[in-house]
GROMACS .gro file of C-alpha atoms in nm:
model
  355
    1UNK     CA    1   3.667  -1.082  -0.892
    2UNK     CA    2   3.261  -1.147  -0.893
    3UNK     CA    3   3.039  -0.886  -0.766
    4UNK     CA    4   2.743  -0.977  -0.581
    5UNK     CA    5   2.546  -0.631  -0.531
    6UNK     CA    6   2.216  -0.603  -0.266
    7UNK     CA    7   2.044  -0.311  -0.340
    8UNK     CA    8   1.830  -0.268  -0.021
    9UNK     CA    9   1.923  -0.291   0.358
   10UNK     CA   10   1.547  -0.456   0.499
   11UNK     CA   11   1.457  -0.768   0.600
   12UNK     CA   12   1.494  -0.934   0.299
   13UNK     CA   13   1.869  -0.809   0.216
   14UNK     CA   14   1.970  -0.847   0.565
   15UNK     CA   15   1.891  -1.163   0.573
   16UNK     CA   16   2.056  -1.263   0.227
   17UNK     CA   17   2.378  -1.129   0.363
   18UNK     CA   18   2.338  -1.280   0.688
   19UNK     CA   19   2.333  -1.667   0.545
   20UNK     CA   20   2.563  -1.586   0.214
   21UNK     CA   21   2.840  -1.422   0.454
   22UNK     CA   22   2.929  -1.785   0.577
   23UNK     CA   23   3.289  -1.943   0.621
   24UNK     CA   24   3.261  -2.109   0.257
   25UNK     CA   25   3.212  -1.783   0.021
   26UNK     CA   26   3.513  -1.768  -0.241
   27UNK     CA   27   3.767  -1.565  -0.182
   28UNK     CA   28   3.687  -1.392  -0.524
   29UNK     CA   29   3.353  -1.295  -0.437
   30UNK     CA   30   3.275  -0.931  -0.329
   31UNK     CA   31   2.920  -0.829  -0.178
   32UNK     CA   32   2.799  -0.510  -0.171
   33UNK     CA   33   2.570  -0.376   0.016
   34UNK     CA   34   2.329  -0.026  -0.123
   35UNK     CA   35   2.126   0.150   0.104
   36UNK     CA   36   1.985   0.542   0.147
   37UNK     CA   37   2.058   0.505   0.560
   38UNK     CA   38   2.380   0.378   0.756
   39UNK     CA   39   2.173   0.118   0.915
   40UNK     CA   40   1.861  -0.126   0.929
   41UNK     CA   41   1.544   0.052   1.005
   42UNK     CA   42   1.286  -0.141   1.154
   43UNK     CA   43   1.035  -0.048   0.922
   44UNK     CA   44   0.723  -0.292   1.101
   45UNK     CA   45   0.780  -0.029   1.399
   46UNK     CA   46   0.754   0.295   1.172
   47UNK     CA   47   0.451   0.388   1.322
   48UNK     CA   48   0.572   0.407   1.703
   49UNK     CA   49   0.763   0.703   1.562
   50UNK     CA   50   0.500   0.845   1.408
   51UNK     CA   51   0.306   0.844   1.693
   52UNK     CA   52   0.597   0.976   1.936
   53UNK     CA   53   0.623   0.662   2.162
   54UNK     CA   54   0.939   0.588   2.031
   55UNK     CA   55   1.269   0.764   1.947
   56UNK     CA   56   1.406   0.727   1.608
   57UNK     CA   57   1.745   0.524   1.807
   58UNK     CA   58   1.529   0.230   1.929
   59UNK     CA   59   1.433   0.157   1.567
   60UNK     CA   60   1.789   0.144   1.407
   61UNK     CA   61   1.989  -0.184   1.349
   62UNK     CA   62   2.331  -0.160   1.251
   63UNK     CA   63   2.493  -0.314   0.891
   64UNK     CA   64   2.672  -0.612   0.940
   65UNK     CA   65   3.023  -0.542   0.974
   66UNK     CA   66   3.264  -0.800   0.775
   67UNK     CA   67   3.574  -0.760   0.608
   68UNK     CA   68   3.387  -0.937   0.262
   69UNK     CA   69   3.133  -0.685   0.305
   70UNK     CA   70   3.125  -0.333   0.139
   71UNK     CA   71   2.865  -0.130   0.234
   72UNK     CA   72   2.773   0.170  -0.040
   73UNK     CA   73   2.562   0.444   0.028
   74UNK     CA   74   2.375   0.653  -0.207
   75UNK     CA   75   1.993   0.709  -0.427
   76UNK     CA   76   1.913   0.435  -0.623
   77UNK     CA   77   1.810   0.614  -0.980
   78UNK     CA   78   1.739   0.301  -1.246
   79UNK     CA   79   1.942  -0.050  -1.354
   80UNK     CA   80   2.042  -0.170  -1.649
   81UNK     CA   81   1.970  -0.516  -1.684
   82UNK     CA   82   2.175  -0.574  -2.007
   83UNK     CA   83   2.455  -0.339  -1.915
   84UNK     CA   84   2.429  -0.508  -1.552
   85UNK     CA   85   2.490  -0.141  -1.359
   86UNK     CA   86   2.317   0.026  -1.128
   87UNK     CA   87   2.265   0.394  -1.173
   88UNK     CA   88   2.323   0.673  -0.920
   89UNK     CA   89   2.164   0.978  -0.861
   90UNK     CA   90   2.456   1.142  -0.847
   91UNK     CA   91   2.581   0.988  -1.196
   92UNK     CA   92   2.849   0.674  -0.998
   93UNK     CA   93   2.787   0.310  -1.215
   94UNK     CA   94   2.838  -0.014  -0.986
   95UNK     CA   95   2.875  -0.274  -1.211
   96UNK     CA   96   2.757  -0.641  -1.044
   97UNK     CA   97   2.728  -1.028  -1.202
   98UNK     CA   98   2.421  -1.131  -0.952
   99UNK     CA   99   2.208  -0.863  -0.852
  100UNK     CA  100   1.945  -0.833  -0.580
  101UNK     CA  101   1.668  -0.624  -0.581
  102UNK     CA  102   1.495  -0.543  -0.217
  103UNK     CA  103   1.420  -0.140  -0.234
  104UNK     CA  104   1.089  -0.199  -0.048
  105UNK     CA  105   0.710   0.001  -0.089
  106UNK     CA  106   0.570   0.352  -0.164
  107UNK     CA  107   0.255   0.410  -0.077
  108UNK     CA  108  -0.005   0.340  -0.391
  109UNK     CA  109  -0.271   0.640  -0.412
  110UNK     CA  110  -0.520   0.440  -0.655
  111UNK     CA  111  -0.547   0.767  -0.877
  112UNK     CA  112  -0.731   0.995  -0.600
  113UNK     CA  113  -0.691   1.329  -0.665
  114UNK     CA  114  -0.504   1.474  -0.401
  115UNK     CA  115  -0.383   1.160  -0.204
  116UNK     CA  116  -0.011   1.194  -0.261
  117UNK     CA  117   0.011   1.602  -0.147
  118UNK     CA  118  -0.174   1.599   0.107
  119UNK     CA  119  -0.168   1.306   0.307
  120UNK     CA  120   0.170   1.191   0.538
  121UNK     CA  121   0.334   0.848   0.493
  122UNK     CA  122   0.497   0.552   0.692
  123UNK     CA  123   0.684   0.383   0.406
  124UNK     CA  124   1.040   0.539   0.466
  125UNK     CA  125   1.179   0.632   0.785
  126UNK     CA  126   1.245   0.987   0.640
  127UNK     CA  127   0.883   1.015   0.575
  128UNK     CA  128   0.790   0.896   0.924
  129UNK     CA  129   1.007   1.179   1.068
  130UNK     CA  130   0.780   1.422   0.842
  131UNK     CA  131   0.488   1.186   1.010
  132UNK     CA  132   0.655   1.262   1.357
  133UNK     CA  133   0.694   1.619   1.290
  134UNK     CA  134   0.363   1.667   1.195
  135UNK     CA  135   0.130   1.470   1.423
  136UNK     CA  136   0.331   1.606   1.752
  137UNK     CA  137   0.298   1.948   1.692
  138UNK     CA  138  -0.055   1.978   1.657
  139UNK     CA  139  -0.254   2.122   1.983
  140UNK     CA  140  -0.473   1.969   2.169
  141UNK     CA  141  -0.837   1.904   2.020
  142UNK     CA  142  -0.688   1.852   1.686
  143UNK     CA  143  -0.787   1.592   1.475
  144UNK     CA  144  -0.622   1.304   1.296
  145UNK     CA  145  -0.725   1.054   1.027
  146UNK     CA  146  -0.569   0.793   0.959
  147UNK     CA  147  -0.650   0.623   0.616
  148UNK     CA  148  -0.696   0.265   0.583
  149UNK     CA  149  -0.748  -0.007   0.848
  150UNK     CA  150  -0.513  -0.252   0.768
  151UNK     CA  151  -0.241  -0.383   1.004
  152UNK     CA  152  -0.009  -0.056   0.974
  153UNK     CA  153  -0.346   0.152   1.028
  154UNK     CA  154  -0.456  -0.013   1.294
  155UNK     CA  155  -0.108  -0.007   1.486
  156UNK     CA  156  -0.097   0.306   1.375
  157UNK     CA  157  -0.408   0.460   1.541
  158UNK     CA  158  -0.382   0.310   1.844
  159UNK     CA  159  -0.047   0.383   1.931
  160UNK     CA  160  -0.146   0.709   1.825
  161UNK     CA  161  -0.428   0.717   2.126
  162UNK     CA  162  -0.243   0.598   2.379
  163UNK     CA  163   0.073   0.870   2.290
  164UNK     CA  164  -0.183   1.193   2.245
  165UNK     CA  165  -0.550   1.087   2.407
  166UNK     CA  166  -0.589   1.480   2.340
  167UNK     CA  167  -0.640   1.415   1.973
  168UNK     CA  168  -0.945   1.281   1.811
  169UNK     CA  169  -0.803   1.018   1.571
  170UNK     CA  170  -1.055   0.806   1.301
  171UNK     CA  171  -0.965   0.502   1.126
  172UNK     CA  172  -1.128   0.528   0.756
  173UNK     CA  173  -1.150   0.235   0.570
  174UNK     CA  174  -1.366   0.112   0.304
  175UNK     CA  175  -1.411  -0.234   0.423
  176UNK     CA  176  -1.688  -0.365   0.666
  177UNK     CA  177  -1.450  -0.405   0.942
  178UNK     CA  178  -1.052  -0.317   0.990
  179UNK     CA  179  -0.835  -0.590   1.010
  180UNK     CA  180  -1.039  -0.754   0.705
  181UNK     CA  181  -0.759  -1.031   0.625
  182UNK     CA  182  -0.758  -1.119   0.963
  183UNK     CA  183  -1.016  -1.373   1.143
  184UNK     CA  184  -1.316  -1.240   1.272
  185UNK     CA  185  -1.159  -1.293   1.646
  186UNK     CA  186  -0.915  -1.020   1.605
  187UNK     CA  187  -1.148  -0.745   1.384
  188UNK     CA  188  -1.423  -0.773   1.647
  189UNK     CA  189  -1.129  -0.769   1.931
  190UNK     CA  190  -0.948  -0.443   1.749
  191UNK     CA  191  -1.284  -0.239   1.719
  192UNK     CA  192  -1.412  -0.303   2.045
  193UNK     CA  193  -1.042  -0.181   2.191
  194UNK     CA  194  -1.079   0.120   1.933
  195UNK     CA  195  -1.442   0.176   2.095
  196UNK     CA  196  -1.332   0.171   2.415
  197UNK     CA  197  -1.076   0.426   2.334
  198UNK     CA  198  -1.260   0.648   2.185
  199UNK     CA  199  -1.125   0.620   1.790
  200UNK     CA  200  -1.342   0.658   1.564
  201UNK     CA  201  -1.383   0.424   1.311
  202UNK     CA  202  -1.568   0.494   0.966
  203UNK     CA  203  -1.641   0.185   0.784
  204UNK     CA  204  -1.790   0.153   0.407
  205UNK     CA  205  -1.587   0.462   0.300
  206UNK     CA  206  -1.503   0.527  -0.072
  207UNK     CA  207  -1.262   0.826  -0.063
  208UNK     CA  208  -1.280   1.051  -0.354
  209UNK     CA  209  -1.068   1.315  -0.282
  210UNK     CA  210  -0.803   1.508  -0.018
  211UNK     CA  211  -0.741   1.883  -0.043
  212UNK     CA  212  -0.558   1.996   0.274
  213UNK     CA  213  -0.714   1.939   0.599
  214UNK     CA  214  -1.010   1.707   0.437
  215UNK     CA  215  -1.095   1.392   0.343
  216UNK     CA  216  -1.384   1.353   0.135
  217UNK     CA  217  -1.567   1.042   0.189
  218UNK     CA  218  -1.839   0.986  -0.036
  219UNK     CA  219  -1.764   1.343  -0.131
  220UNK     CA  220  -1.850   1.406   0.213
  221UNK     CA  221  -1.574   1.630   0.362
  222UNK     CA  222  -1.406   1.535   0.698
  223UNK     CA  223  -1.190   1.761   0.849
  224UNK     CA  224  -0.890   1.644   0.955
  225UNK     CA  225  -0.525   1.843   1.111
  226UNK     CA  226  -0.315   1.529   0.975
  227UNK     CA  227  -0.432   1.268   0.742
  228UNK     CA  228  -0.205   0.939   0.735
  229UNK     CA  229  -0.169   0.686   0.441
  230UNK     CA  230  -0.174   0.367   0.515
  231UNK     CA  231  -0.428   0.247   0.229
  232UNK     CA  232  -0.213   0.060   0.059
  233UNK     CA  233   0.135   0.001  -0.140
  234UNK     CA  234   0.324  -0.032  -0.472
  235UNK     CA  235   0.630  -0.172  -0.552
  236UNK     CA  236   0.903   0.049  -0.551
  237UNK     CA  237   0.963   0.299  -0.892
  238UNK     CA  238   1.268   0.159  -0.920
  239UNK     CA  239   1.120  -0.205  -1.027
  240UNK     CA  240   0.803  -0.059  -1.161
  241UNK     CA  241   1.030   0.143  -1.453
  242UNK     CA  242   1.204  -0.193  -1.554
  243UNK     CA  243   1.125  -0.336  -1.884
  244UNK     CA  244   1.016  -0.645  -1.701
  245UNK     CA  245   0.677  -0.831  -1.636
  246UNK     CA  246   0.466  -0.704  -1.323
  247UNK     CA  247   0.174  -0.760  -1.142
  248UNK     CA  248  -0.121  -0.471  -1.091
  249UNK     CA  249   0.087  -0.319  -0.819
  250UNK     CA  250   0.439  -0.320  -1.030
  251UNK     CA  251   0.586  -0.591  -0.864
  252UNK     CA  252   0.817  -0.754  -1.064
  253UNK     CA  253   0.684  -1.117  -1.158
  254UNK     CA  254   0.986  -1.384  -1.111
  255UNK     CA  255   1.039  -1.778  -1.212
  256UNK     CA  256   1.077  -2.042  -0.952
  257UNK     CA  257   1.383  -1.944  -0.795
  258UNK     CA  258   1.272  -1.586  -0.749
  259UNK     CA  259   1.486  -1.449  -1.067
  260UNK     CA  260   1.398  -1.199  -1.355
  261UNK     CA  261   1.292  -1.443  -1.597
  262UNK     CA  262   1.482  -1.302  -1.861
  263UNK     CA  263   1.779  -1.207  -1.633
  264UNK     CA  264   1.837  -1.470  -1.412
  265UNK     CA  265   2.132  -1.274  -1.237
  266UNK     CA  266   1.884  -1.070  -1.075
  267UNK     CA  267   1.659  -1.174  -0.789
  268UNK     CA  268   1.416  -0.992  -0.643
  269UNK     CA  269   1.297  -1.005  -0.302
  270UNK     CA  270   1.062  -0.843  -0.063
  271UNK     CA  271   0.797  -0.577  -0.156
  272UNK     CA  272   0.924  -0.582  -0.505
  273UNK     CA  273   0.864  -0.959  -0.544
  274UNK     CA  274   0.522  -1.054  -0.670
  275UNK     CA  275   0.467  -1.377  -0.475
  276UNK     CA  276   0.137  -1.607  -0.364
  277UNK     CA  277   0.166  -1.476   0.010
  278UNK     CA  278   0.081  -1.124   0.136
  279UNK     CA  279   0.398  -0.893   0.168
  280UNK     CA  280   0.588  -0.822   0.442
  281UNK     CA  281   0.855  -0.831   0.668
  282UNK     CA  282   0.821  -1.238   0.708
  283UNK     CA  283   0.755  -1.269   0.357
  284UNK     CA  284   1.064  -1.092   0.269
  285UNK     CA  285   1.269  -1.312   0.560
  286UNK     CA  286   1.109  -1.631   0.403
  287UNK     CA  287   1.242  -1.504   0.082
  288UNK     CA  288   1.593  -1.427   0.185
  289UNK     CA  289   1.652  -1.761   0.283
  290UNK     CA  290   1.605  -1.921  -0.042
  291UNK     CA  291   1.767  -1.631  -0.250
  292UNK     CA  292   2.050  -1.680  -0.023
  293UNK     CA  293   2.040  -2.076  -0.103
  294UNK     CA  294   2.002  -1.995  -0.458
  295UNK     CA  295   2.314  -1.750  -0.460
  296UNK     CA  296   2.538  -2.015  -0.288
  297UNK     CA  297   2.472  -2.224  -0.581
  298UNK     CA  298   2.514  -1.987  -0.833
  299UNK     CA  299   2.839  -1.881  -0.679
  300UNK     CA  300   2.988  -2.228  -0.645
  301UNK     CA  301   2.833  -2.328  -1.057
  302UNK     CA  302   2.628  -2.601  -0.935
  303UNK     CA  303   2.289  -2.732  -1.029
  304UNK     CA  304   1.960  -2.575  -0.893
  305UNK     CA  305   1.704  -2.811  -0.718
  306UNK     CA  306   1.434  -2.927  -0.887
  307UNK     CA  307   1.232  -2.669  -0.677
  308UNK     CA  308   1.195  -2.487  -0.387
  309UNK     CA  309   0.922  -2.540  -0.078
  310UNK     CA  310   0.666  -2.250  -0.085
  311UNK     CA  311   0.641  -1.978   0.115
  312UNK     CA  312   0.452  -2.004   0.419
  313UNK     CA  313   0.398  -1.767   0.697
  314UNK     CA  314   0.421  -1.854   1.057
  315UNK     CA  315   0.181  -1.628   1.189
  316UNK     CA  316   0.151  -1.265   1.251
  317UNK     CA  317   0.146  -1.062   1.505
  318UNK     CA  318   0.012  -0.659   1.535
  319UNK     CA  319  -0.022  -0.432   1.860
  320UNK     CA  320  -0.297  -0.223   2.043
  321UNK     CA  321  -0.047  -0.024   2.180
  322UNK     CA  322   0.201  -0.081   2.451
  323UNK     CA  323  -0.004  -0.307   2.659
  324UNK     CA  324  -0.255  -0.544   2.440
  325UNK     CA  325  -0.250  -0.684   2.089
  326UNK     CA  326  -0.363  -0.963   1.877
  327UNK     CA  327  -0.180  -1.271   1.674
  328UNK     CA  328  -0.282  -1.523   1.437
  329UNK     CA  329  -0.056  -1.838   1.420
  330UNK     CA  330  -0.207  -2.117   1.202
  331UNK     CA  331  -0.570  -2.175   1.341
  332UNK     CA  332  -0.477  -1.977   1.645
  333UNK     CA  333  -0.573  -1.662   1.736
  334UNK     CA  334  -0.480  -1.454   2.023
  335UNK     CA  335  -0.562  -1.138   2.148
  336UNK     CA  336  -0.494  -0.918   2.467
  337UNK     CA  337  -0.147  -0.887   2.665
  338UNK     CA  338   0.003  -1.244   2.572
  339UNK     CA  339  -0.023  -1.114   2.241
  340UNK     CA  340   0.149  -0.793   2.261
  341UNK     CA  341   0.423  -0.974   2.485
  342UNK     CA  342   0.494  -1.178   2.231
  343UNK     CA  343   0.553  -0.937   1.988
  344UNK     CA  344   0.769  -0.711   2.209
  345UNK     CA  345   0.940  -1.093   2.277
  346UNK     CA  346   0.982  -1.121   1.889
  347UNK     CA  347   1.124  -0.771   1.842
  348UNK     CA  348   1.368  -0.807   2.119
  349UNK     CA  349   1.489  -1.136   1.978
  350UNK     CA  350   1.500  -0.974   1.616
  351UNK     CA  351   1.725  -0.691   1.738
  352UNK     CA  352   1.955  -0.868   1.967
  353UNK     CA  353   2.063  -1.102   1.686
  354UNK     CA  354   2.075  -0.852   1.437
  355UNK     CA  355   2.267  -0.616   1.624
   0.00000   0.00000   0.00000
């Protein structure tokens, strides 16, 4: 009997399992299936729970359920790439012969003093319950800031208004604008909505330190009930403690067909996976197909392709709350309710066939 082992229930595992569960896998191949939670979080709607405009139900996914499919719960502590095990906190071994990496993020600090004690998180769905917890029982007048305006930042704040327009929220970021990756369309769209709304946003800001209840910006304290990270990620420890080749933000660096270079039994996908396009949920779908395609061949012992098509994102797609957003498909942009209704569309869609 072969082991195939998926450390990591996201997008990325999901959909490995999804297209390597199909009517031709051996009969002596068993897939397994490691995960923290007994189901799929949504982890691109994290911050609806944060914010309290969502319960935790609407944001869970169940595990595939197939007889060739063992599902294993438990912490993930460290693998052994020459032993081939994976290491549990609570001392079990699971042996495997392909291995695939997905354990996701953490949030990356960037060495300030302060950022990772005082500061909540939206990386893990237990942390977004602290988020939850934390945000929702402040009283009115209170204030929130929420640190970097990136995508999960952005979606972050404004869901945030719309759930508690009692709280004075900021958006600090150190760029001239939030949304920087995006075109120009949607950053000038997003900060006139966050205008209108009364969230502030602080631009130019160099964080040097958080002590509880204040960010200092420039040294310059701002008081704050709740601060949020959202200023940027890591890959997860797990990958960052291999004896392996990484990029600046320990993500493992991988040959052509998205394998440890010297272990080509492991794959990594998702987060974890230093690649040319900008992580995330689609970049970790993306990857799942072709890890999938790759494991099919490994499985049946024949020979790889002479290469695989890159990556290349579709588009993306972020909300202003429940009723207005903003996409970028190709050369497209979009912003206002078509936007946000096609996200909700895209969500619905994701669940219903995942569930």
């Amino acid at each position: 009997m072969k082991r195939l082992v998926i450390l990591g229930g996201g997008y990325g595992g999901l959909r490995i399992i999804e297209r390597v569960l199909s009517p031709d896998l051996p009969d002596d191949v068993m897939l397994t299936l490691v995960d923290r939670m007994p189901f799929h979080g949504l982890k691109t709607e994290y911050y609806a729970l944060a914010a309290g405009t969502q319960p935790e139900s609407h944001l869970r996914v169940p595990f595939p359920s197939d007889p060739r499919l063992t599902v294993k719960y438990g912490e993930v502590v460290g693998v052994d790439l020459d032993e081939q095990l994976v290491k549990f906190a609570n001392g079990d071994n699971l042996s495997y012969d392909w291995l695939v990496i997905g354990l996701g993020c953490e949030d990356r600090y960037h060495g300030i003093p302060g950022a990772d004690q005082f500061t909540c998180s939206i990386q893990s769905m237990s942390s977004t319950r602290k988020t939850y917890s934390a945000i929702n029982c402040l009283d009115p007048y209170s204030s929130v800031s929420i640190i970097g305006g990136g995508l999960s930042g952005v979606e972050m704040a404004a869901e945030l208004r719309e759930s508690r327009p009692d709280l004075n929220v900021r958006i600090v970021d150190r760029g001239p604008s939030i949304l920087s990756p995006f075109p120009k369309k949607l950053q000038e769209y997003a900060s006139q909505w966050f205008i209108e709304h009364d969230v502030q946003l602080v631009s130019m800001a160099s964080v040097t330190r958080v002590e509880e209840g204040v960010v200092y910006n420039h040294d310059q304290p701002l008081e704050s009930d709740v601060i949020v990270w959202t200023a940027g990620i890591q890959a997860n420890r797990i990958v960052r403690d291999l004896p392996i080749e990484t990029d600046n933000i320990g993500r493992a660096k991988l040959n052509a067909y998205h394998q440890l270079p010297s272990h080509t039994n492991v794959y990594i996908v998702g987060d974890c996976a230093s690649t040319e396009i900008a992580p995330s949920a689609q970049t970790a779908e993306l990857q799942g197909e072709q890890v999938a395609q790759m494991l099919k061949i490994d499985i049946k012992g024949e020979e790889y392709p002479p290469s695989l098509p890159p990556l290349k994102h579709k588009g993306f797609l972020g909300s202003l709350g429940k009723k207005e957003g903003f996409a970028s498909m190709g050369k497209v942009s979009l912003v206002g309710q078509m936007a946000r209704v096609i996200k909700s569309g895209q969500l619905w869609l994701y669940k219903k066939h995942m569930g």
